[in-house]
mmCIF file of C-alpha atoms and ligand atoms in Angstrom:
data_model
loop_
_atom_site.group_PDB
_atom_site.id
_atom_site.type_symbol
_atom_site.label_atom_id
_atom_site.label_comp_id
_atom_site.label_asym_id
_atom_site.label_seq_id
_atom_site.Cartn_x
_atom_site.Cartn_y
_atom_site.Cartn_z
ATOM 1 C CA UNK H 1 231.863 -19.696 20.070
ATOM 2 C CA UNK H 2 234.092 -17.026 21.468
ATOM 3 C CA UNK H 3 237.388 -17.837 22.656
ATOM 4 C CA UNK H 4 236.889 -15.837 25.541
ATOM 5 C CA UNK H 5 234.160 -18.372 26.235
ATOM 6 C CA UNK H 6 236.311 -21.693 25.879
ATOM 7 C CA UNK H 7 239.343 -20.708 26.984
ATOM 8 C CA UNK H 8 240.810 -21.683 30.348
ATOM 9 C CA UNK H 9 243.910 -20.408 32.350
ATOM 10 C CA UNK H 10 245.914 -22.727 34.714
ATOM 11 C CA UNK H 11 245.651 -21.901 38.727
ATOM 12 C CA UNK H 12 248.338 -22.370 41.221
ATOM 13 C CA UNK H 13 246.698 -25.679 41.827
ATOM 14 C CA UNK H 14 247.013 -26.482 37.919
ATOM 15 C CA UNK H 15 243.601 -26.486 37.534
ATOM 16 C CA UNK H 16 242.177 -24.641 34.257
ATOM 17 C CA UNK H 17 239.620 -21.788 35.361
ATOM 18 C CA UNK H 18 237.609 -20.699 32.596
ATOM 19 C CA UNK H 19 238.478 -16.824 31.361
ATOM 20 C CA UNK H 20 235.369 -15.235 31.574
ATOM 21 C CA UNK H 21 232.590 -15.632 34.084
ATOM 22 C CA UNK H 22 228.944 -14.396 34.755
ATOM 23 C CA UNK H 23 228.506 -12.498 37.711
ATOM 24 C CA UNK H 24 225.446 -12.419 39.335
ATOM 25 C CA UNK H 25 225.431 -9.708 42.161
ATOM 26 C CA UNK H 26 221.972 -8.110 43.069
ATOM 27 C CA UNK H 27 220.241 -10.213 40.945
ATOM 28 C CA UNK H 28 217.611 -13.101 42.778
ATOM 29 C CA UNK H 29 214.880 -15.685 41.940
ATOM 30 C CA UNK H 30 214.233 -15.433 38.432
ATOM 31 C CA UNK H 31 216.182 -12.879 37.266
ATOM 32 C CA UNK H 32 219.105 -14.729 38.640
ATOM 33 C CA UNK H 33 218.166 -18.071 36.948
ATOM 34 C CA UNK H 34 217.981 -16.770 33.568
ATOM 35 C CA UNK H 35 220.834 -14.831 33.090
ATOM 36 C CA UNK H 36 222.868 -18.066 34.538
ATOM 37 C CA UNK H 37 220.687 -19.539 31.568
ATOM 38 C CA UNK H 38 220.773 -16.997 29.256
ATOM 39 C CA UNK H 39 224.535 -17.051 29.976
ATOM 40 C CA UNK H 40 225.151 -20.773 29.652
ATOM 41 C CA UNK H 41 223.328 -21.337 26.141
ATOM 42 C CA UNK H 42 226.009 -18.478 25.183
ATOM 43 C CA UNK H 43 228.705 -20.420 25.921
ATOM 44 C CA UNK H 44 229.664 -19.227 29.285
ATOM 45 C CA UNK H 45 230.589 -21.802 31.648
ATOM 46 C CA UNK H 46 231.370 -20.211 34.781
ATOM 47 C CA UNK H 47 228.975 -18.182 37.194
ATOM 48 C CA UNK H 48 230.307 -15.894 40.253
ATOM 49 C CA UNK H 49 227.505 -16.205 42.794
ATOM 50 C CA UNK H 50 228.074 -15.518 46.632
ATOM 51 C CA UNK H 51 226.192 -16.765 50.037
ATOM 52 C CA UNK H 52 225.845 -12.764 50.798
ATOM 53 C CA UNK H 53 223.754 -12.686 47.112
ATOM 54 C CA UNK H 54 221.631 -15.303 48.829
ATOM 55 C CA UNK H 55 221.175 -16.740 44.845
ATOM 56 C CA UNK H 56 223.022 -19.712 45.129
ATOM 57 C CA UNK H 57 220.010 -22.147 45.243
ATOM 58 C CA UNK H 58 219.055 -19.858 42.379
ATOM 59 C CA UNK H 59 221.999 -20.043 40.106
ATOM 60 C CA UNK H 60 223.063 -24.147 41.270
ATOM 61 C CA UNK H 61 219.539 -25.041 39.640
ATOM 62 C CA UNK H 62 219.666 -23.089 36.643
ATOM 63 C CA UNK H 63 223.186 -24.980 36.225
ATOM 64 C CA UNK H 64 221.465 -28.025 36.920
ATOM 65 C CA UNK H 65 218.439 -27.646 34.593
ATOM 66 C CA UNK H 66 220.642 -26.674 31.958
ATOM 67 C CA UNK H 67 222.937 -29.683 32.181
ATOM 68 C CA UNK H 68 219.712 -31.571 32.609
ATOM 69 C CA UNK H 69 218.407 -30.377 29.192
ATOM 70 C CA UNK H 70 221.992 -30.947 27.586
ATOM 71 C CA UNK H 71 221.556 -34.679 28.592
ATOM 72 C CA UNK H 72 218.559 -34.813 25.731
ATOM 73 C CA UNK H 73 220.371 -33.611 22.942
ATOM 74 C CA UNK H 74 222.910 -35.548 20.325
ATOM 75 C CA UNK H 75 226.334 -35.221 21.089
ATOM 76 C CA UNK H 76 228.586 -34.957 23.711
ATOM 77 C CA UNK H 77 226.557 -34.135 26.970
ATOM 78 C CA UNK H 78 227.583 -31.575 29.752
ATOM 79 C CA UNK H 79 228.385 -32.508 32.639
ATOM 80 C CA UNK H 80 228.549 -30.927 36.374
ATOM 81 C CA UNK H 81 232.545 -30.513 35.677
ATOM 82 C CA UNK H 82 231.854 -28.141 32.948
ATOM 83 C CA UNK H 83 230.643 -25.950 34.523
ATOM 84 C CA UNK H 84 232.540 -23.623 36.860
ATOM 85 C CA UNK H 85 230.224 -22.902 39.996
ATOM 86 C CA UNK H 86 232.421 -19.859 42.096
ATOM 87 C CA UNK H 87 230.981 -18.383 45.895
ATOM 88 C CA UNK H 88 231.816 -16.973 48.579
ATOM 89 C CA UNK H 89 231.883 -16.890 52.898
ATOM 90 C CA UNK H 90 229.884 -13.940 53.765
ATOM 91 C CA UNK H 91 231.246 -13.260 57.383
ATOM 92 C CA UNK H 92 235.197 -14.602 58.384
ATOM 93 C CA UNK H 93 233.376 -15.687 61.598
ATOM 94 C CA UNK H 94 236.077 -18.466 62.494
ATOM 95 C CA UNK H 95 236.665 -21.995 61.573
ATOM 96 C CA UNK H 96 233.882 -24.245 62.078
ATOM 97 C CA UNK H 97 231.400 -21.497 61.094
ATOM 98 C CA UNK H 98 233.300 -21.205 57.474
ATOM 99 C CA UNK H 99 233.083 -24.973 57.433
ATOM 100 C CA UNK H 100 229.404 -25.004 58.019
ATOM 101 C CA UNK H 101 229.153 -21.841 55.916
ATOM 102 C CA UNK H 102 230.727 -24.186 52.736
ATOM 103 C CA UNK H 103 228.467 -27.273 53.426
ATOM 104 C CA UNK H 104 225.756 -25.117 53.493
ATOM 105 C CA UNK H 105 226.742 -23.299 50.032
ATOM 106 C CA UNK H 106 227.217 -26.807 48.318
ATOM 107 C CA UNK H 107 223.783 -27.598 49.835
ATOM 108 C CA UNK H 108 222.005 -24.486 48.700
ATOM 109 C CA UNK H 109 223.404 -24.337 45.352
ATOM 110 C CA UNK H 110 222.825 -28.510 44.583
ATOM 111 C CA UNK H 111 225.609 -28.766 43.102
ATOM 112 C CA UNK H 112 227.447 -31.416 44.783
ATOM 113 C CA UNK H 113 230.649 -29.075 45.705
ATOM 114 C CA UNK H 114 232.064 -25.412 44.624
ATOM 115 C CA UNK H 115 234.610 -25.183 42.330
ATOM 116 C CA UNK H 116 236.218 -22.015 44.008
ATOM 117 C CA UNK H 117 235.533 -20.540 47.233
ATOM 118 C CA UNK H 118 236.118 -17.326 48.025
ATOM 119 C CA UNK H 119 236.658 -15.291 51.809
ATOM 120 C CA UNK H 120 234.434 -12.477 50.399
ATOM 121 C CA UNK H 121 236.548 -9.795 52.386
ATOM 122 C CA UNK H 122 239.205 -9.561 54.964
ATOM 123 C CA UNK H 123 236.937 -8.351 57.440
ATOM 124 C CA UNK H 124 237.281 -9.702 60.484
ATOM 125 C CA UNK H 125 240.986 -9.199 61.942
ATOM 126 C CA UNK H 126 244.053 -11.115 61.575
ATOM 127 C CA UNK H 127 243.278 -13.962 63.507
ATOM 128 C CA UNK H 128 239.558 -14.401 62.009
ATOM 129 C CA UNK H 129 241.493 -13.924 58.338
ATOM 130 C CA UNK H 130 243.577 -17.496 59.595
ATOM 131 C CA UNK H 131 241.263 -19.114 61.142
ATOM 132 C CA UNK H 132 238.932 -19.105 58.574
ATOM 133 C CA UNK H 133 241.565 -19.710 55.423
ATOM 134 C CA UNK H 134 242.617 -22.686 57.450
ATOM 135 C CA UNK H 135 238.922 -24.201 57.384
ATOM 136 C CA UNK H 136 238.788 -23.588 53.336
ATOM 137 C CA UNK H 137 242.278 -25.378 53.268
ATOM 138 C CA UNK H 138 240.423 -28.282 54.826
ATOM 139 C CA UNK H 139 237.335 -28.102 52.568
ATOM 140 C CA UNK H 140 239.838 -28.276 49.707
ATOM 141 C CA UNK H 141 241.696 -31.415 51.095
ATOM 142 C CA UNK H 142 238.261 -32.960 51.817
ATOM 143 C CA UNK H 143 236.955 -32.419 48.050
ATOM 144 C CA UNK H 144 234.127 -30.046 49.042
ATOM 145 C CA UNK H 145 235.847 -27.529 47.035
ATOM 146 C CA UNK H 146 238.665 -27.792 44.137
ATOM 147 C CA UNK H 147 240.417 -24.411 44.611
ATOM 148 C CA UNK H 148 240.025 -21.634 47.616
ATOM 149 C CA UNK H 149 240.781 -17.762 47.317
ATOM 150 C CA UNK H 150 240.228 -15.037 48.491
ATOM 151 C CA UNK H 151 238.458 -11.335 47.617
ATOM 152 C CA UNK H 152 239.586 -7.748 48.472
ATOM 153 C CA UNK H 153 242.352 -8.684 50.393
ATOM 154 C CA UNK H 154 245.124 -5.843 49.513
ATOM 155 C CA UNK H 155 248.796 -6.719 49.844
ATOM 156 C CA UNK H 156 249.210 -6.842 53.585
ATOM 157 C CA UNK H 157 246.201 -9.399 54.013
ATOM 158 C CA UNK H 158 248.202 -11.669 51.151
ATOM 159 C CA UNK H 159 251.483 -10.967 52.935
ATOM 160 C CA UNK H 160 249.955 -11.823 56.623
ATOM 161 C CA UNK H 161 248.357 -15.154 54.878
ATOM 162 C CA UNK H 162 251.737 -15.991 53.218
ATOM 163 C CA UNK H 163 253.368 -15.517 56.296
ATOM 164 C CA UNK H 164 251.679 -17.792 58.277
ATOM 165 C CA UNK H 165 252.818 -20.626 55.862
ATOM 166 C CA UNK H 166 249.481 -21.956 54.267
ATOM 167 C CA UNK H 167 249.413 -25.590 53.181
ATOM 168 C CA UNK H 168 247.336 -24.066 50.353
ATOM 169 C CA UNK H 169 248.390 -20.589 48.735
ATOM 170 C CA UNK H 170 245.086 -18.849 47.027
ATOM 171 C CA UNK H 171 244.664 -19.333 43.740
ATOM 172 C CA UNK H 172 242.686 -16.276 43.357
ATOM 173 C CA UNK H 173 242.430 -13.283 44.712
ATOM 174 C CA UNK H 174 238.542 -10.999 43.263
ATOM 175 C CA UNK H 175 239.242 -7.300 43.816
ATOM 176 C CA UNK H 176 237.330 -4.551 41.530
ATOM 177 C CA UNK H 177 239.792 -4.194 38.428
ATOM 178 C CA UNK H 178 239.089 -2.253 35.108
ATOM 179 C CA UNK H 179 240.784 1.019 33.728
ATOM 180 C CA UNK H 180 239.516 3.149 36.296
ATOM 181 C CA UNK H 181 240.883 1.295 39.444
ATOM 182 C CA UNK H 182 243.682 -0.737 38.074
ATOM 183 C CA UNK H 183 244.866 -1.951 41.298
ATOM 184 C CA UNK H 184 248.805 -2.186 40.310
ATOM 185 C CA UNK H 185 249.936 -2.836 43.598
ATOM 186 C CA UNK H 186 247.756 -5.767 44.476
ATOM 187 C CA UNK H 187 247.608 -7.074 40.771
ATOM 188 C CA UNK H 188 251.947 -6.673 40.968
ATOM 189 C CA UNK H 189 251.838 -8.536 44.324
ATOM 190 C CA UNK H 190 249.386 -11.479 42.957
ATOM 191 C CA UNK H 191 251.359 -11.828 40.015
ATOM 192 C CA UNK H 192 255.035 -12.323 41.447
ATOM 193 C CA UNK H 193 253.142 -15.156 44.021
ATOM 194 C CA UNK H 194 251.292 -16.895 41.281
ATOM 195 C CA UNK H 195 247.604 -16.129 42.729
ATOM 196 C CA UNK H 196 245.120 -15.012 39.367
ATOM 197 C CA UNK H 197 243.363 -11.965 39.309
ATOM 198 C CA UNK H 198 239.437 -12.363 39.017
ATOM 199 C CA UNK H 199 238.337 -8.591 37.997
ATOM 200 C CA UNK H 200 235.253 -7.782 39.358
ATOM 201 C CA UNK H 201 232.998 -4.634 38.229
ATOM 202 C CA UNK H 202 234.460 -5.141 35.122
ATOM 203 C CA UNK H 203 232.117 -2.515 33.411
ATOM 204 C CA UNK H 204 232.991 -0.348 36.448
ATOM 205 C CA UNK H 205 229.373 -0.937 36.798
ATOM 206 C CA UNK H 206 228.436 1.025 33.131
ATOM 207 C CA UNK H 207 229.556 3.911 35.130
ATOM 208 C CA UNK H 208 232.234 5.293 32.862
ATOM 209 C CA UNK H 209 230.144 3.751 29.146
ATOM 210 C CA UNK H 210 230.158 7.621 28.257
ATOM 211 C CA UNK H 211 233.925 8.995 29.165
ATOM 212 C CA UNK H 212 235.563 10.040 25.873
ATOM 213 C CA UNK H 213 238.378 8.057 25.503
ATOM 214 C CA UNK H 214 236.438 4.754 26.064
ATOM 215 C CA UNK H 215 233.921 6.248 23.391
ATOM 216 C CA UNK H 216 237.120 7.131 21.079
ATOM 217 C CA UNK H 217 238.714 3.649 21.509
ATOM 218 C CA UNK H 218 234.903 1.982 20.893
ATOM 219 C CA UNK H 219 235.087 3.452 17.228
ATOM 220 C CA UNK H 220 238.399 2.604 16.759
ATOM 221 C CA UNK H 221 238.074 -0.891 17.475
ATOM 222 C CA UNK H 222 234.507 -1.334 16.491
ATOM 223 C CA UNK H 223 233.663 -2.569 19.267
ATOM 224 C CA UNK H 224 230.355 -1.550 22.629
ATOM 225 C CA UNK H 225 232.344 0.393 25.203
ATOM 226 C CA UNK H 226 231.753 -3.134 27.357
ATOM 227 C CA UNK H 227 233.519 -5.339 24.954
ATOM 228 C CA UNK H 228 236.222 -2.804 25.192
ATOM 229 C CA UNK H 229 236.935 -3.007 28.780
ATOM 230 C CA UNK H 230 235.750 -7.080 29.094
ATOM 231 C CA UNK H 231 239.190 -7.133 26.357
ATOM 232 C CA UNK H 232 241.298 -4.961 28.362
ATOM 233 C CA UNK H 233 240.738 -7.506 31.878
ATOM 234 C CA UNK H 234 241.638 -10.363 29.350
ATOM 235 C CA UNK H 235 244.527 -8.502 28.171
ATOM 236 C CA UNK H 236 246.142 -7.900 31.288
ATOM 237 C CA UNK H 237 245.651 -11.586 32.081
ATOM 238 C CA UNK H 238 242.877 -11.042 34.277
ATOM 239 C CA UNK H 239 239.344 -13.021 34.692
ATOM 240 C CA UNK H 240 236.527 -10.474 34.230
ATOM 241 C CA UNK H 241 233.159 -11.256 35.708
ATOM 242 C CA UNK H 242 230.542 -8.990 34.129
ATOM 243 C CA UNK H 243 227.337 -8.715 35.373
ATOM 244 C CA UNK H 244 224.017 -8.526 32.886
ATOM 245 C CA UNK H 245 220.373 -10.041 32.994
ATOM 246 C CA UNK H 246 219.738 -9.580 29.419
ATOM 247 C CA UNK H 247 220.294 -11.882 27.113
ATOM 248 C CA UNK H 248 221.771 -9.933 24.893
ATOM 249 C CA UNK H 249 224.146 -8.055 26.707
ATOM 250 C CA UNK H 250 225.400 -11.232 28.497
ATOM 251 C CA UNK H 251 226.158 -12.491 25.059
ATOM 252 C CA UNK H 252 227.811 -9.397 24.008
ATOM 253 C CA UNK H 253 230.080 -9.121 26.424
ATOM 254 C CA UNK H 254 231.414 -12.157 25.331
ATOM 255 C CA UNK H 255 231.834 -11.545 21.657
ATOM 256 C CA UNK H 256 235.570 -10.337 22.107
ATOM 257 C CA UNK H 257 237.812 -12.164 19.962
ATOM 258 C CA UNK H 258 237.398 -10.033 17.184
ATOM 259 C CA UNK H 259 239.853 -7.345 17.792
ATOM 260 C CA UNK H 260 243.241 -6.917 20.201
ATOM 261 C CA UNK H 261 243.946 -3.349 21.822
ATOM 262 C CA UNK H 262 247.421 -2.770 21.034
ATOM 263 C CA UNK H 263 249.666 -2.467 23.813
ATOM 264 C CA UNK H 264 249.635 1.329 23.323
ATOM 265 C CA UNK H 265 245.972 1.562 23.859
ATOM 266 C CA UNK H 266 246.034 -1.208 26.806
ATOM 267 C CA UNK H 267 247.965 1.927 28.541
ATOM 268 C CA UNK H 268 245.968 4.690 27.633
ATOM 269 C CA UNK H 269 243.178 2.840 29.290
ATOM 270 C CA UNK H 270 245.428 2.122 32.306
ATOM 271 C CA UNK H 271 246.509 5.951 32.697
ATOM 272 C CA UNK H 272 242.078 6.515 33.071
ATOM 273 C CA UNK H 273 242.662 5.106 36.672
ATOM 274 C CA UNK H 274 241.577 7.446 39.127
ATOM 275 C CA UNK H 275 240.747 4.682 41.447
ATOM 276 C CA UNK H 276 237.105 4.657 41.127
ATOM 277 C CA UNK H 277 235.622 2.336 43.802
ATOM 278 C CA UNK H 278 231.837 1.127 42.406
ATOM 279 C CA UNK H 279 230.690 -0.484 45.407
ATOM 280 C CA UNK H 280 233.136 -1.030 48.490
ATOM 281 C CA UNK H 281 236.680 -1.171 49.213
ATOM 282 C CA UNK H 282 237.868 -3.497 52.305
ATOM 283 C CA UNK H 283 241.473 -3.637 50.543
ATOM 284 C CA UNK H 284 242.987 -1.845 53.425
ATOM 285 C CA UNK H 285 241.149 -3.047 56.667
ATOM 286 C CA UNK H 286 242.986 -3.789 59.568
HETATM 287 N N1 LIG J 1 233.937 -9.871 45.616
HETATM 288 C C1 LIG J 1 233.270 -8.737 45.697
HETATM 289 O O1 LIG J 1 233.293 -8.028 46.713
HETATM 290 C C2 LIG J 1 232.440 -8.286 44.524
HETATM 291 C C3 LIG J 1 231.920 -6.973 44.498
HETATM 292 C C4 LIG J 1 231.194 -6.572 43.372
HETATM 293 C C5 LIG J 1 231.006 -7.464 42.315
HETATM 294 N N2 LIG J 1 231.476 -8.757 42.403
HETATM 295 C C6 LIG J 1 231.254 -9.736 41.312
HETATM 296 O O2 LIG J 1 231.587 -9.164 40.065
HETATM 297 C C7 LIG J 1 230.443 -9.156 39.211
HETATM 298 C C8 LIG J 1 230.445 -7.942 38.309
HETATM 299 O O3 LIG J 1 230.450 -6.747 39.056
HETATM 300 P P1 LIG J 1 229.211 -5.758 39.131
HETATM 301 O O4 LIG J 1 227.980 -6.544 38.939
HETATM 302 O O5 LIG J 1 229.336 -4.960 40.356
HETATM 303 O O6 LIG J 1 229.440 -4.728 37.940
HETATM 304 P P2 LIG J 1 229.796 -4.767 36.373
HETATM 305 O O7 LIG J 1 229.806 -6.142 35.842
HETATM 306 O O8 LIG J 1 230.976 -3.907 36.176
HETATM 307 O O9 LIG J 1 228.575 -3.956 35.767
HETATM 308 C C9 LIG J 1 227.268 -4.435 35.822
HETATM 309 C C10 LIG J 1 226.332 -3.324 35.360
HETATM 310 O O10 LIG J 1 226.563 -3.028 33.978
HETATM 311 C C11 LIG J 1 225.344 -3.211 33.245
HETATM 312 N N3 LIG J 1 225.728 -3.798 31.943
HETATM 313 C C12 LIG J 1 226.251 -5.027 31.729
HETATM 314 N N4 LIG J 1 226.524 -5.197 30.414
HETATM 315 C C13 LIG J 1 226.127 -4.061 29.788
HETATM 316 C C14 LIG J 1 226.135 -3.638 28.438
HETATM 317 N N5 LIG J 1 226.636 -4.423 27.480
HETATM 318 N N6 LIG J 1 225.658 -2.403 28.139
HETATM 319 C C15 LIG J 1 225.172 -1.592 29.132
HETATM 320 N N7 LIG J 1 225.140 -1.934 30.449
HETATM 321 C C16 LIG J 1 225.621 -3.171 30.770
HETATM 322 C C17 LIG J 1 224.492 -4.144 34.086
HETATM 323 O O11 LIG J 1 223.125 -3.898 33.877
HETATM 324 P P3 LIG J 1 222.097 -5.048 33.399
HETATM 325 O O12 LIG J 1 222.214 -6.205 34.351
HETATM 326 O O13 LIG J 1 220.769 -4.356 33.479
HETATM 327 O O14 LIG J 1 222.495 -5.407 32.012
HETATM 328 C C18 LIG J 1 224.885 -3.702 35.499
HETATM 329 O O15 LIG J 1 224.163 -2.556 35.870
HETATM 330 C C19 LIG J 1 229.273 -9.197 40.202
HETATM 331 O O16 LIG J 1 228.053 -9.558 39.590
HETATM 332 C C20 LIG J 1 229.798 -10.170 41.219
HETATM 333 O O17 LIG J 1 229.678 -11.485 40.720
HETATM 334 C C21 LIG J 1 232.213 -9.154 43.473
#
């Protein structure tokens, strides 16, 4: 299996995060519980779901039926802890509405409790942003989630949480990273305070599959224009979370290990930026 697939990198917390996760945006129902499946009998064991997807019920019992059919087979079975289960608070409402918001979540999905939660944006306003970090720092303590984090918050949301002295520092911060929006202040900032980057639209959404250089460096490396930029987010240190309902594709996007862009080539692909934004962009509200 892919080492993309097994490997894991250590949060602020200390606990390992797998490398590469399934995302699952606009997909429901069905659709949403077999690509979590399709995903898991590749090898893939962490899913990025959110409550605003409204698939969580959809992708916690795909998780569970899978684990359920590893229990028949010889060998060591799967458990619930091996698989990473990430969402998200849809609105930064205030405290006891994120609270309900996460009991809720671990309801929906079945899974017991959420391995990383996420303030979806920093929407909301200062105090909203606080309020509602502070009730994740509480799910944390209270074991209904093992990590908290955060998602398109730009440098002065980080700085304004930092700040205000959190007992708990997010681990992660999921902001749209791949060549074409490469994010280098907020990816600098996260680095120097020891918060990962999770890279979503890591395909920039298959928008970009035909631009020339991506095609060029394809060839060179033998590799689908996806692989190509799923290796790049690696590269950087980043955890991409590509999105796919086929079967194929899901599994593909995985296959990565054989090849390594040389650092030459990891900067032509960062000098494509031209900050292309594939869905929204609430790095900069107030
Ligand atoms: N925090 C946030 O605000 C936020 C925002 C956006 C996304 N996300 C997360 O990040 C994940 C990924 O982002 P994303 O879904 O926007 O975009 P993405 O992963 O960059 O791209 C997904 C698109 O690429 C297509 N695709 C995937 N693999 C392909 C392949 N090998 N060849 C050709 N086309 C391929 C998919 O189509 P098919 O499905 O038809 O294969 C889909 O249309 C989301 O699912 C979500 O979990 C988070």
């Amino acid at each position: 299996m892919s080492s993309a697939l097994t490997s894991t990198l250590p949060l602020n917390n200390g606990i390992p995060i797998p490398r590469l996760h399934l995302g699952v945006y606009m997909t429901s129902g069905h659709e949403c519980s077999s690509a979590v499946t399709h995903a898991l009998g590749a090898g893939y064991r962490a899913i990025d779901s959110a409550e605003w997807y409204a698939n969580e019920a959809a992708a916690g019992s795909a998780i569970t039926a899978f684990l359920a059919s590893k229990q028949n087979q010889a060998g060591p079975g799967l458990k619930r802890e091996h698989v990473w289960f990430t969402t998200k608070l849809k609105s930064n409402v205030g405290y006891d509405a994120t609270r309900r918001s996460i009991r809720q979540s671990i309801r929906e999905s079945g899974l017991g409790y959420i391995d990383l939660y996420l303030l979806h944006s920093p929407y909301g306003g200062p105090r909203k942003r606080l309020e509602c970090w502070r009730a994740v720092e509480d799910a944390v303590r209270e074991g209904e989630c093992r990590a908290g984090g955060v998602s398109n918050f730009g440098v002065k949301h980080l700085q304004e949480l930092l700040d205000a002295n959190p007992t708990l520092v997010p681990a992660v911060n999921q902001i749209e990273v791949h060549p074409f929006n490469t994010q280098r202040a907020i990816t600098s900032f996260c680095a120097q305070h020891n918060i990962a980057i999770e890279a979503y639209a890591p395909l920039a959404r298959s928008l970009r599959a035909n631009h020339p250089k991506i095609k060029e460096l394809s060839k060179k490396y033998s590799c689908t224009w996806a692989q190509l930029m799923v290796k790049w987010g690696l590269q950087k240190g980043y955890i991409p979370l590509p999105k796919s309902v086929h079967e194929q594709r899901i599994k593909a996007n995985a296959e990565v290990d054989g090849f390594e862009i040389t650092e030459d080539d990891v900067e032509v692909l960062d000098g494509l930026d031209e900050k292309l934004v594939t869905d929204w962009d609430p790095t900069d509200a107030d």
